[in-house]
mmCIF file of C-alpha atoms and ligand atoms in Angstrom:
data_model
loop_
_atom_site.group_PDB
_atom_site.id
_atom_site.type_symbol
_atom_site.label_atom_id
_atom_site.label_comp_id
_atom_site.label_asym_id
_atom_site.label_seq_id
_atom_site.Cartn_x
_atom_site.Cartn_y
_atom_site.Cartn_z
ATOM 1 C CA MET A 1243 29.853 8.510 25.040
ATOM 2 C CA ARG A 1244 29.893 5.824 22.310
ATOM 3 C CA HIS A 1245 27.550 3.751 24.503
ATOM 4 C CA THR A 1246 25.108 6.703 24.813
ATOM 5 C CA THR A 1247 25.120 7.172 21.008
ATOM 6 C CA ARG A 1248 24.366 3.478 20.497
ATOM 7 C CA VAL A 1249 21.477 3.619 22.997
ATOM 8 C CA LEU A 1250 20.052 6.717 21.291
ATOM 9 C CA GLN A 1251 20.330 5.105 17.848
ATOM 10 C CA SER A 1252 18.594 1.998 19.117
ATOM 11 C CA LEU A 1253 15.777 4.068 20.674
ATOM 12 C CA GLU A 1254 15.398 6.041 17.432
ATOM 13 C CA ARG A 1255 15.168 2.768 15.463
ATOM 14 C CA GLN A 1256 12.499 1.496 17.879
ATOM 15 C CA VAL A 1257 10.418 4.671 17.453
ATOM 16 C CA VAL A 1258 10.603 4.440 13.636
ATOM 17 C CA ARG A 1259 9.799 0.712 13.717
ATOM 18 C CA ALA A 1260 6.788 1.317 15.997
ATOM 19 C CA LYS A 1261 5.391 3.714 13.382
ATOM 20 C CA SER A 1262 6.031 1.372 10.478
ATOM 21 C CA THR A 1263 3.817 -1.257 8.990
ATOM 22 C CA ALA A 1264 4.670 -3.836 6.305
ATOM 23 C CA PHE A 1265 2.755 -5.907 3.761
ATOM 24 C CA ILE A 1266 4.262 -9.038 2.184
ATOM 25 C CA GLY A 1267 2.547 -10.587 -0.880
ATOM 26 C CA LEU A 1268 1.093 -8.048 -3.287
ATOM 27 C CA GLY A 1269 -0.917 -10.334 -5.563
ATOM 28 C CA ARG A 1270 -4.569 -10.042 -6.589
ATOM 29 C CA MET A 1271 -5.810 -9.855 -2.986
ATOM 30 C CA GLY A 1272 -2.753 -8.435 -1.216
ATOM 31 C CA SER A 1273 -2.331 -5.396 -3.492
ATOM 32 C CA GLU A 1274 -5.958 -4.315 -2.897
ATOM 33 C CA MET A 1275 -5.787 -5.005 0.840
ATOM 34 C CA ALA A 1276 -2.467 -3.173 1.238
ATOM 35 C CA PHE A 1277 -3.837 -0.211 -0.705
ATOM 36 C CA ASN A 1278 -6.850 0.127 1.621
ATOM 37 C CA PHE A 1279 -4.808 -0.475 4.755
ATOM 38 C CA PHE A 1280 -2.065 2.015 3.825
ATOM 39 C CA SER A 1281 -4.401 4.709 2.495
ATOM 40 C CA LYS A 1282 -6.626 4.674 5.600
ATOM 41 C CA THR A 1283 -3.604 4.553 7.931
ATOM 42 C CA PHE A 1284 -1.982 7.424 5.994
ATOM 43 C CA ALA A 1285 -5.163 9.499 6.360
ATOM 44 C CA GLU A 1286 -5.090 8.956 10.151
ATOM 45 C CA SER A 1287 -1.306 9.347 10.669
ATOM 46 C CA PRO A 1288 0.608 10.782 7.699
ATOM 47 C CA ASP A 1289 3.958 10.124 9.449
ATOM 48 C CA THR A 1290 3.494 6.313 9.250
ATOM 49 C CA HIS A 1291 6.204 4.459 7.309
ATOM 50 C CA PHE A 1292 5.070 1.741 4.912
ATOM 51 C CA VAL A 1293 7.110 -1.232 3.759
ATOM 52 C CA VAL A 1294 6.245 -3.667 0.942
ATOM 53 C CA CYS A 1295 7.790 -6.947 -0.171
ATOM 54 C CA ASP A 1296 6.969 -9.436 -2.914
ATOM 55 C CA ALA A 1297 8.849 -12.339 -4.502
ATOM 56 C CA LEU A 1298 8.273 -10.483 -7.787
ATOM 57 C CA PRO A 1299 10.067 -7.140 -7.257
ATOM 58 C CA ALA A 1300 8.104 -5.623 -10.171
ATOM 59 C CA SER A 1301 4.865 -6.087 -8.176
ATOM 60 C CA ALA A 1302 6.301 -4.066 -5.276
ATOM 61 C CA VAL A 1303 7.560 -1.328 -7.625
ATOM 62 C CA ALA A 1304 4.168 -1.100 -9.385
ATOM 63 C CA PHE A 1305 2.377 -0.969 -6.015
ATOM 64 C CA ARG A 1306 4.606 1.843 -4.730
ATOM 65 C CA GLN A 1307 4.240 3.875 -7.946
ATOM 66 C CA ASN A 1308 0.463 3.572 -7.846
ATOM 67 C CA PHE A 1309 0.245 4.400 -4.131
ATOM 68 C CA VAL A 1310 2.558 7.405 -4.207
ATOM 69 C CA SER A 1311 0.806 8.796 -7.305
ATOM 70 C CA GLN A 1312 -2.444 8.850 -5.310
ATOM 71 C CA PHE A 1313 -0.923 9.788 -1.941
ATOM 72 C CA PRO A 1314 1.967 12.161 -2.646
ATOM 73 C CA GLY A 1315 4.184 12.504 0.406
ATOM 74 C CA ALA A 1316 3.594 8.933 1.593
ATOM 75 C CA HIS A 1317 6.786 7.221 2.792
ATOM 76 C CA ILE A 1318 6.897 3.741 1.288
ATOM 77 C CA ASP A 1319 9.968 1.470 1.106
ATOM 78 C CA ILE A 1320 10.517 -1.728 -0.845
ATOM 79 C CA VAL A 1321 12.487 -4.493 0.883
ATOM 80 C CA ARG A 1322 13.808 -7.704 -0.633
ATOM 81 C CA THR A 1323 13.217 -10.139 2.220
ATOM 82 C CA PRO A 1324 10.613 -10.786 4.946
ATOM 83 C CA LYS A 1325 13.452 -10.437 7.467
ATOM 84 C CA GLU A 1326 14.044 -6.825 6.390
ATOM 85 C CA ALA A 1327 10.290 -6.162 6.594
ATOM 86 C CA VAL A 1328 10.127 -7.386 10.218
ATOM 87 C CA LEU A 1329 13.277 -5.501 11.252
ATOM 88 C CA ALA A 1330 11.721 -2.325 9.816
ATOM 89 C CA SER A 1331 8.101 -2.709 11.004
ATOM 90 C CA GLN A 1332 6.245 -3.525 14.204
ATOM 91 C CA THR A 1333 3.138 -4.718 12.345
ATOM 92 C CA VAL A 1334 3.502 -7.116 9.411
ATOM 93 C CA LEU A 1335 0.757 -8.598 7.238
ATOM 94 C CA THR A 1336 1.241 -11.519 4.868
ATOM 95 C CA MET A 1337 -1.050 -12.587 1.993
ATOM 96 C CA LEU A 1338 0.593 -15.487 0.148
ATOM 97 C CA PRO A 1339 -0.614 -18.280 -2.154
ATOM 98 C CA SER A 1340 -0.532 -21.223 0.314
ATOM 99 C CA SER A 1341 1.409 -23.398 2.805
ATOM 100 C CA PRO A 1342 4.809 -23.642 0.992
ATOM 101 C CA GLN A 1343 5.100 -19.860 0.618
ATOM 102 C CA VAL A 1344 4.086 -19.225 4.243
ATOM 103 C CA THR A 1345 6.748 -21.714 5.365
ATOM 104 C CA THR A 1346 9.348 -19.911 3.220
ATOM 105 C CA VAL A 1347 8.390 -16.420 4.380
ATOM 106 C CA TYR A 1348 8.214 -17.272 8.082
ATOM 107 C CA SER A 1349 10.707 -20.078 8.658
ATOM 108 C CA GLU A 1350 13.617 -19.722 6.194
ATOM 109 C CA ALA A 1351 16.922 -17.971 6.903
ATOM 110 C CA ASN A 1352 15.738 -14.585 5.585
ATOM 111 C CA GLY A 1353 12.326 -15.002 7.112
ATOM 112 C CA VAL A 1354 10.107 -13.526 9.804
ATOM 113 C CA ILE A 1355 11.147 -15.783 12.701
ATOM 114 C CA SER A 1356 14.851 -15.273 12.138
ATOM 115 C CA ALA A 1357 14.244 -11.488 12.272
ATOM 116 C CA LEU A 1358 12.176 -11.754 15.468
ATOM 117 C CA LYS A 1359 15.053 -13.598 17.165
ATOM 118 C CA SER A 1360 17.291 -10.554 16.685
ATOM 119 C CA LEU A 1361 14.881 -8.032 18.234
ATOM 120 C CA SER A 1362 14.948 -6.719 21.810
ATOM 121 C CA ALA A 1363 12.260 -7.691 24.340
ATOM 122 C CA ALA A 1364 10.824 -4.155 24.113
ATOM 123 C CA GLU A 1365 10.540 -4.404 20.316
ATOM 124 C CA LEU A 1366 8.996 -7.875 20.475
ATOM 125 C CA THR A 1367 6.235 -7.057 22.971
ATOM 126 C CA ARG A 1368 4.073 -5.139 20.507
ATOM 127 C CA SER A 1369 5.253 -6.888 17.333
ATOM 128 C CA LEU A 1370 2.256 -8.346 15.545
ATOM 129 C CA LEU A 1371 2.110 -10.756 12.606
ATOM 130 C CA ILE A 1372 -1.161 -11.166 10.709
ATOM 131 C CA ASP A 1373 -1.327 -13.918 8.104
ATOM 132 C CA SER A 1374 -4.353 -13.789 5.789
ATOM 133 C CA THR A 1375 -3.253 -16.666 3.532
ATOM 134 C CA THR A 1376 -5.587 -19.673 3.204
ATOM 135 C CA LEU A 1377 -3.302 -22.581 4.145
ATOM 136 C CA ASP A 1378 -3.041 -25.839 6.054
ATOM 137 C CA VAL A 1379 -4.211 -25.420 9.676
ATOM 138 C CA GLY A 1380 -1.353 -27.516 11.119
ATOM 139 C CA ILE A 1381 1.342 -25.537 9.304
ATOM 140 C CA ALA A 1382 -0.298 -22.249 10.364
ATOM 141 C CA ARG A 1383 -0.415 -23.382 14.009
ATOM 142 C CA ASN A 1384 3.264 -24.401 13.948
ATOM 143 C CA VAL A 1385 4.316 -21.071 12.439
ATOM 144 C CA ALA A 1386 2.238 -19.140 15.016
ATOM 145 C CA ALA A 1387 3.750 -21.201 17.850
ATOM 146 C CA GLU A 1388 7.268 -20.294 16.628
ATOM 147 C CA VAL A 1389 6.367 -16.592 16.374
ATOM 148 C CA ILE A 1390 4.868 -16.631 19.875
ATOM 149 C CA SER A 1391 7.818 -18.493 21.374
ATOM 150 C CA ALA A 1392 10.104 -15.838 19.843
ATOM 151 C CA GLY A 1393 8.126 -13.270 21.907
ATOM 152 C CA ALA A 1394 5.813 -11.652 19.307
ATOM 153 C CA GLN A 1395 2.061 -12.034 18.718
ATOM 154 C CA MET A 1396 0.324 -13.624 15.750
ATOM 155 C CA VAL A 1397 -3.137 -14.281 14.340
ATOM 156 C CA ASP A 1398 -4.350 -16.279 11.368
ATOM 157 C CA ALA A 1399 -6.890 -14.065 9.579
ATOM 158 C CA PRO A 1400 -8.027 -15.631 6.303
ATOM 159 C CA VAL A 1401 -10.630 -13.725 4.353
ATOM 160 C CA SER A 1402 -13.932 -14.172 2.620
ATOM 161 C CA GLY A 1403 -15.123 -11.720 -0.037
ATOM 162 C CA GLY A 1404 -12.689 -12.168 -2.931
ATOM 163 C CA VAL A 1405 -10.956 -9.503 -4.994
ATOM 164 C CA THR A 1406 -14.139 -7.389 -5.158
ATOM 165 C CA GLY A 1407 -14.376 -7.330 -1.351
ATOM 166 C CA ALA A 1408 -10.633 -6.656 -1.047
ATOM 167 C CA LYS A 1409 -10.937 -3.647 -3.371
ATOM 168 C CA ALA A 1410 -14.061 -2.310 -1.656
ATOM 169 C CA GLY A 1411 -12.611 -2.868 1.850
ATOM 170 C CA THR A 1412 -15.564 -5.097 2.750
ATOM 171 C CA LEU A 1413 -13.773 -8.402 3.456
ATOM 172 C CA ALA A 1414 -14.805 -10.689 6.296
ATOM 173 C CA PHE A 1415 -11.777 -11.670 8.434
ATOM 174 C CA LEU A 1416 -11.962 -14.980 10.302
ATOM 175 C CA VAL A 1417 -9.431 -14.617 13.087
ATOM 176 C CA GLY A 1418 -7.629 -17.253 15.158
ATOM 177 C CA GLY A 1419 -5.401 -16.320 18.089
ATOM 178 C CA THR A 1420 -5.379 -15.207 21.710
ATOM 179 C CA GLU A 1421 -7.785 -12.523 22.935
ATOM 180 C CA GLY A 1422 -4.831 -10.088 23.242
ATOM 181 C CA ALA A 1423 -3.588 -10.723 19.690
ATOM 182 C CA PHE A 1424 -7.154 -10.387 18.353
ATOM 183 C CA GLU A 1425 -7.556 -7.013 20.081
ATOM 184 C CA LEU A 1426 -4.268 -5.782 18.586
ATOM 185 C CA SER A 1427 -5.258 -6.937 15.093
ATOM 186 C CA GLN A 1428 -8.854 -5.697 15.070
ATOM 187 C CA PRO A 1429 -8.224 -1.969 14.374
ATOM 188 C CA ILE A 1430 -5.865 -2.951 11.553
ATOM 189 C CA LEU A 1431 -8.291 -5.385 9.959
ATOM 190 C CA THR A 1432 -11.140 -2.851 10.037
ATOM 191 C CA HIS A 1433 -9.136 -0.841 7.469
ATOM 192 C CA MET A 1434 -9.619 -3.737 5.018
ATOM 193 C CA GLY A 1435 -12.877 -5.393 6.026
ATOM 194 C CA ASN A 1436 -16.220 -4.812 7.688
ATOM 195 C CA ARG A 1437 -16.722 -8.117 9.532
ATOM 196 C CA ILE A 1438 -13.959 -9.157 11.915
ATOM 197 C CA ILE A 1439 -14.868 -12.398 13.683
ATOM 198 C CA HIS A 1440 -12.785 -13.912 16.479
ATOM 199 C CA CYS A 1441 -13.260 -17.651 15.808
ATOM 200 C CA GLY A 1442 -11.079 -19.004 18.644
ATOM 201 C CA PRO A 1443 -7.411 -19.852 19.323
ATOM 202 C CA SER A 1444 -4.599 -20.108 16.777
ATOM 203 C CA GLY A 1445 -5.776 -21.933 13.616
ATOM 204 C CA ALA A 1446 -9.488 -21.368 14.342
ATOM 205 C CA GLY A 1447 -9.830 -18.669 11.662
ATOM 206 C CA LEU A 1448 -8.437 -21.075 9.072
ATOM 207 C CA GLY A 1449 -10.631 -23.903 10.348
ATOM 208 C CA ALA A 1450 -13.727 -21.704 9.877
ATOM 209 C CA LYS A 1451 -12.580 -20.577 6.427
ATOM 210 C CA ILE A 1452 -11.920 -24.160 5.248
ATOM 211 C CA CYS A 1453 -15.291 -25.425 6.586
ATOM 212 C CA ASN A 1454 -17.155 -22.568 4.884
ATOM 213 C CA ASN A 1455 -15.452 -23.192 1.542
ATOM 214 C CA LEU A 1456 -16.156 -26.920 1.880
ATOM 215 C CA VAL A 1457 -19.893 -26.132 2.008
ATOM 216 C CA LEU A 1458 -19.590 -23.661 -0.865
ATOM 217 C CA GLY A 1459 -17.558 -26.025 -3.063
ATOM 218 C CA VAL A 1460 -20.128 -28.817 -2.717
ATOM 219 C CA GLN A 1461 -23.099 -26.479 -3.214
ATOM 220 C CA GLN A 1462 -21.718 -24.945 -6.414
ATOM 221 C CA ILE A 1463 -21.494 -28.374 -8.057
ATOM 222 C CA VAL A 1464 -24.950 -29.529 -6.984
ATOM 223 C CA VAL A 1465 -26.539 -26.252 -8.131
ATOM 224 C CA GLY A 1466 -24.925 -26.861 -11.563
ATOM 225 C CA GLU A 1467 -26.271 -30.443 -11.572
ATOM 226 C CA ALA A 1468 -29.811 -29.277 -10.719
ATOM 227 C CA MET A 1469 -29.791 -26.452 -13.279
ATOM 228 C CA LEU A 1470 -28.640 -28.869 -15.993
ATOM 229 C CA LEU A 1471 -31.121 -31.589 -15.027
ATOM 230 C CA GLY A 1472 -33.982 -29.059 -14.888
ATOM 231 C CA GLN A 1473 -33.248 -27.867 -18.418
ATOM 232 C CA LYS A 1474 -33.183 -31.508 -19.605
ATOM 233 C CA LEU A 1475 -36.671 -31.812 -18.101
ATOM 234 C CA GLY A 1476 -37.768 -28.822 -20.193
ATOM 235 C CA LEU A 1477 -37.685 -26.158 -17.463
ATOM 236 C CA ASP A 1478 -36.820 -22.531 -18.251
ATOM 237 C CA PRO A 1479 -33.634 -21.776 -16.197
ATOM 238 C CA ARG A 1480 -35.141 -18.484 -14.932
ATOM 239 C CA ILE A 1481 -38.186 -20.278 -13.564
ATOM 240 C CA LEU A 1482 -36.076 -23.058 -12.056
ATOM 241 C CA ALA A 1483 -33.627 -20.609 -10.396
ATOM 242 C CA GLY A 1484 -36.622 -18.646 -9.051
ATOM 243 C CA VAL A 1485 -38.128 -21.809 -7.545
ATOM 244 C CA ILE A 1486 -34.854 -22.955 -5.932
ATOM 245 C CA ASN A 1487 -34.056 -19.493 -4.592
ATOM 246 C CA SER A 1488 -37.445 -19.113 -2.930
ATOM 247 C CA SER A 1489 -37.444 -22.707 -1.634
ATOM 248 C CA THR A 1490 -35.358 -24.917 0.631
ATOM 249 C CA GLY A 1491 -32.617 -25.443 -1.984
ATOM 250 C CA GLY A 1492 -31.788 -21.719 -2.022
ATOM 251 C CA CYS A 1493 -28.124 -20.854 -1.318
ATOM 252 C CA TRP A 1494 -25.494 -18.295 -2.425
ATOM 253 C CA ALA A 1495 -24.274 -20.636 -5.188
ATOM 254 C CA SER A 1496 -27.758 -20.521 -6.702
ATOM 255 C CA SER A 1497 -29.089 -17.053 -5.814
ATOM 256 C CA VAL A 1498 -25.906 -14.996 -6.422
ATOM 257 C CA ASN A 1499 -23.414 -17.206 -8.277
ATOM 258 C CA ASN A 1500 -25.819 -19.208 -10.429
ATOM 259 C CA PRO A 1501 -23.773 -20.852 -13.226
ATOM 260 C CA VAL A 1502 -26.429 -20.473 -15.961
ATOM 261 C CA PRO A 1503 -26.342 -17.123 -17.786
ATOM 262 C CA TYR A 1504 -29.479 -14.935 -17.439
ATOM 263 C CA SER A 1505 -31.160 -17.260 -14.950
ATOM 264 C CA LEU A 1506 -31.119 -14.490 -12.308
ATOM 265 C CA ALA A 1507 -33.312 -11.496 -13.173
ATOM 266 C CA ASP A 1508 -31.609 -8.974 -10.905
ATOM 267 C CA LYS A 1509 -27.952 -10.142 -10.874
ATOM 268 C CA SER A 1510 -25.047 -10.512 -13.252
ATOM 269 C CA PRO A 1511 -22.918 -13.463 -12.041
ATOM 270 C CA PRO A 1512 -19.489 -14.362 -13.541
ATOM 271 C CA CYS A 1513 -21.127 -16.862 -15.985
ATOM 272 C CA GLU A 1514 -22.482 -13.842 -17.884
ATOM 273 C CA ARG A 1515 -18.873 -12.673 -18.454
ATOM 274 C CA ASN A 1516 -17.569 -16.049 -19.637
ATOM 275 C CA TYR A 1517 -16.855 -16.878 -15.953
ATOM 276 C CA GLU A 1518 -14.283 -14.077 -15.677
ATOM 277 C CA GLY A 1519 -13.698 -12.511 -12.223
ATOM 278 C CA GLY A 1520 -14.988 -14.248 -9.101
ATOM 279 C CA PHE A 1521 -13.132 -16.992 -7.214
ATOM 280 C CA ALA A 1522 -10.786 -19.098 -9.347
ATOM 281 C CA THR A 1523 -11.515 -22.819 -9.801
ATOM 282 C CA ALA A 1524 -7.839 -23.541 -9.003
ATOM 283 C CA LEU A 1525 -8.238 -21.769 -5.626
ATOM 284 C CA MET A 1526 -11.433 -23.706 -4.872
ATOM 285 C CA LEU A 1527 -9.589 -26.950 -5.626
ATOM 286 C CA LYS A 1528 -6.817 -25.831 -3.246
ATOM 287 C CA ASP A 1529 -9.365 -25.146 -0.491
ATOM 288 C CA MET A 1530 -11.148 -28.475 -1.078
ATOM 289 C CA LEU A 1531 -7.778 -30.245 -0.779
ATOM 290 C CA LEU A 1532 -7.129 -28.409 2.501
ATOM 291 C CA ALA A 1533 -10.521 -29.666 3.736
ATOM 292 C CA THR A 1534 -9.984 -33.283 2.663
ATOM 293 C CA ASP A 1535 -6.447 -33.324 4.106
ATOM 294 C CA ILE A 1536 -7.500 -32.008 7.508
ATOM 295 C CA ALA A 1537 -10.546 -34.313 7.533
ATOM 296 C CA ALA A 1538 -8.273 -37.301 6.869
ATOM 297 C CA SER A 1539 -5.858 -36.300 9.623
ATOM 298 C CA THR A 1540 -8.693 -35.810 12.153
ATOM 299 C CA ASP A 1541 -10.712 -38.902 11.099
ATOM 300 C CA SER A 1542 -13.689 -36.762 10.128
ATOM 301 C CA PRO A 1543 -15.885 -38.341 7.417
ATOM 302 C CA LEU A 1544 -16.204 -36.257 4.249
ATOM 303 C CA PRO A 1545 -18.060 -38.350 1.647
ATOM 304 C CA LEU A 1546 -19.487 -35.365 -0.272
ATOM 305 C CA GLY A 1547 -16.434 -33.151 0.246
ATOM 306 C CA LYS A 1548 -14.090 -35.843 -1.088
ATOM 307 C CA THR A 1549 -16.274 -36.409 -4.168
ATOM 308 C CA ALA A 1550 -16.501 -32.652 -4.793
ATOM 309 C CA GLN A 1551 -12.717 -32.269 -4.441
ATOM 310 C CA GLN A 1552 -12.213 -35.050 -6.995
ATOM 311 C CA PHE A 1553 -14.709 -33.391 -9.340
ATOM 312 C CA TYR A 1554 -12.834 -30.027 -9.244
ATOM 313 C CA ALA A 1555 -9.568 -31.911 -9.912
ATOM 314 C CA GLU A 1556 -11.135 -33.852 -12.780
ATOM 315 C CA THR A 1557 -12.644 -30.643 -14.202
ATOM 316 C CA LEU A 1558 -9.211 -29.015 -14.353
ATOM 317 C CA ARG A 1559 -7.676 -32.150 -15.908
ATOM 318 C CA HIS A 1560 -10.240 -32.042 -18.721
ATOM 319 C CA ARG A 1561 -10.549 -28.254 -18.880
ATOM 320 C CA PRO A 1562 -7.299 -26.569 -17.746
ATOM 321 C CA ASP A 1563 -8.620 -23.369 -19.352
ATOM 322 C CA LEU A 1564 -11.093 -23.096 -16.422
ATOM 323 C CA ALA A 1565 -8.338 -22.862 -13.763
ATOM 324 C CA GLN A 1566 -8.446 -19.059 -13.478
ATOM 325 C CA LYS A 1567 -12.168 -18.731 -14.266
ATOM 326 C CA ASP A 1568 -14.789 -18.525 -11.528
ATOM 327 C CA PHE A 1569 -15.374 -21.925 -9.923
ATOM 328 C CA SER A 1570 -19.043 -21.886 -11.055
ATOM 329 C CA SER A 1571 -17.503 -22.797 -14.448
ATOM 330 C CA VAL A 1572 -17.581 -26.444 -13.239
ATOM 331 C CA TYR A 1573 -21.002 -26.182 -14.893
ATOM 332 C CA GLU A 1574 -19.166 -26.169 -18.261
ATOM 333 C CA ARG A 1575 -17.613 -29.522 -17.352
ATOM 334 C CA LEU A 1576 -21.085 -30.885 -16.483
ATOM 335 C CA GLU A 1577 -22.366 -29.703 -19.876
ATOM 336 C CA GLN A 1578 -19.366 -31.333 -21.561
ATOM 337 C CA MET A 1579 -20.139 -34.619 -19.759
ATOM 338 C CA ARG A 1580 -23.756 -34.411 -20.928
ATOM 339 C CA ARG A 1581 -22.617 -33.952 -24.565
ATOM 340 C CA GLU A 1582 -20.221 -36.895 -24.273
ATOM 341 C CA ASN A 1583 -22.937 -39.238 -22.924
HETATM 342 P P1 NAD B 693 -1.774 -14.325 -5.825
HETATM 343 O O1 NAD B 693 -1.073 -15.519 -6.368
HETATM 344 O O2 NAD B 693 -2.407 -13.358 -6.770
HETATM 345 O O3 NAD B 693 -0.789 -13.476 -4.882
HETATM 346 C C1 NAD B 693 0.208 -14.020 -4.061
HETATM 347 C C2 NAD B 693 1.385 -13.049 -4.016
HETATM 348 O O4 NAD B 693 2.365 -13.571 -3.131
HETATM 349 C C3 NAD B 693 2.062 -12.844 -5.368
HETATM 350 O O5 NAD B 693 2.247 -11.468 -5.619
HETATM 351 C C4 NAD B 693 3.400 -13.563 -5.209
HETATM 352 O O6 NAD B 693 4.442 -13.005 -5.993
HETATM 353 C C5 NAD B 693 3.646 -13.361 -3.719
HETATM 354 N N1 NAD B 693 4.601 -14.318 -3.166
HETATM 355 C C6 NAD B 693 4.674 -15.668 -3.398
HETATM 356 N N2 NAD B 693 5.696 -16.204 -2.703
HETATM 357 C C7 NAD B 693 6.284 -15.173 -2.032
HETATM 358 C C8 NAD B 693 7.404 -15.097 -1.164
HETATM 359 N N3 NAD B 693 8.118 -16.186 -0.854
HETATM 360 N N4 NAD B 693 7.738 -13.882 -0.670
HETATM 361 C C9 NAD B 693 7.013 -12.774 -0.979
HETATM 362 N N5 NAD B 693 5.946 -12.800 -1.816
HETATM 363 C C10 NAD B 693 5.590 -13.978 -2.325
HETATM 364 O O7 NAD B 693 -2.875 -14.900 -4.809
HETATM 365 P P2 NAD B 693 -4.214 -14.165 -4.299
HETATM 366 O O8 NAD B 693 -5.330 -14.419 -5.247
HETATM 367 O O9 NAD B 693 -3.864 -12.779 -3.910
HETATM 368 O O10 NAD B 693 -4.550 -15.066 -3.009
HETATM 369 C C11 NAD B 693 -3.792 -14.948 -1.821
HETATM 370 C C12 NAD B 693 -4.442 -15.813 -0.746
HETATM 371 O O11 NAD B 693 -5.793 -15.382 -0.514
HETATM 372 C C13 NAD B 693 -4.533 -17.303 -1.111
HETATM 373 O O12 NAD B 693 -4.243 -18.062 0.029
HETATM 374 C C14 NAD B 693 -5.994 -17.475 -1.543
HETATM 375 O O13 NAD B 693 -6.471 -18.789 -1.323
HETATM 376 C C15 NAD B 693 -6.696 -16.477 -0.620
HETATM 377 N N6 NAD B 693 -7.964 -15.978 -1.153
HETATM 378 C C16 NAD B 693 -8.039 -15.548 -2.444
HETATM 379 C C17 NAD B 693 -9.262 -15.084 -2.946
HETATM 380 C C18 NAD B 693 -9.366 -14.616 -4.384
HETATM 381 O O14 NAD B 693 -10.498 -14.398 -4.861
HETATM 382 N N7 NAD B 693 -8.258 -14.417 -5.110
HETATM 383 C C19 NAD B 693 -10.387 -15.028 -2.102
HETATM 384 C C20 NAD B 693 -10.262 -15.434 -0.769
HETATM 385 C C21 NAD B 693 -9.036 -15.906 -0.303
#
C-alpha cells in the first residue's frame, strides 16, 4: 500500500515537472526573454508551471510581480538554487553573465548536474537544458558533455539582437547541439526569437556568435577611425556616411550604428542618446577576449582581432564611464586621442 502511494506520488511529480519550465538569470536579457517565453507559453497552455531563479532574489521577486500583474492566474514559483529549478522543471533555460557563472550554475553542489543525477531515467529522457549565455566554447562543451552523460539533452543557444530584440521577441538564436536536441529546443526558442539557426554540434552556436562579434568589434573601431579622419579632411559626416554606406565600406557599424551623431538621415543610433542603450562596451570587450582566447588555443591568427581587443581594453582603462554605454562609444576614445595629439 505504502509502495503504491510512493509510486503514485512519483508519477504525479513527473506529470507536474513535465508541465513546468524554468528560467535562471533574470538580468537585462533574461528578464525580457523569460517574459516573452512565459507569456506565449501561458497563452497556449494556461496550466503550465513557471519557475524562476536569480542570484539576486529581488530580481526574481520583481519579475514574478510584474508577470502576475499582467497574467493573473499564472502559476510562477521562485526557487533559490538551480538544483531546485531542475528538480521542478523538465525544460530549463539559463542566461548568465559568462563562463564563471555558468560553471557555478551547472557544476556546483546545488547546480543543474547534481539535480540531473537524482532524476529517474524517465524524467531525464525529455529533460532539456538551453544555455543562452555568451561564454567560452570549451567550458560550454564540457558542461554540455556532463549534462548529456547524466542522461539529459542540452544546446548552447547564444543570441544576437540585444535588449531591444529580447523585448520584441525578435532575437536570432545560434544553436549548437545534436539534431534531436535542436528539434526539442526550436519551438521554445521561437517564443523569444524569429531566427533559429542550427550551427552544428555542441559549441557551434557559441563559435558562430564569437566569430560574428569579432567582425563587429573590429568594424565598429574602423568605422570610428574613418569618420574621424574624414572630418579632419573637411568632409561633412552626413556626406561621408552616405558614401561609405552606398559603397564597399558599408556595414552595420556604419549604416545602423554609426558613432557620429546625425550622420544618418533616417536613423537614430545610440550616439544620439549619449551612447545609452545598445550593446555595452564591457560586453564587447568580453566577447573580443573570448575570440582572442579561442584563437590562441586553436593557433588561429587574429592580428586585427587582437589589436581591436586591446583597443577596447585600453578605452575602458582611460574611460571607465563608457563600460555600460554602447560600444560605438569607442569613438569618444578616438576623439580623446586626437585632442591629446
Ligand atoms: P546581466 O548581468 O544583466 O544578467 C545576468 C543575470 O544573471 C543577473 O540577473 C544576475 O543576477 C544573474 N546571475 C549571475 N550569477 C548567477 C547565479 N550564479 N545564479 C543565478 N543567477 C545568476 O547580463 P545580460 O546583459 O542579461 O547578458 C546575459 C548574457 O547575454 C551575457 O552572456 C551577454 O554577453 C549576452 N548578451 C547580452 C546582450 C546585451 O545587449 N545585454 C546581447 C547579446 C548577448
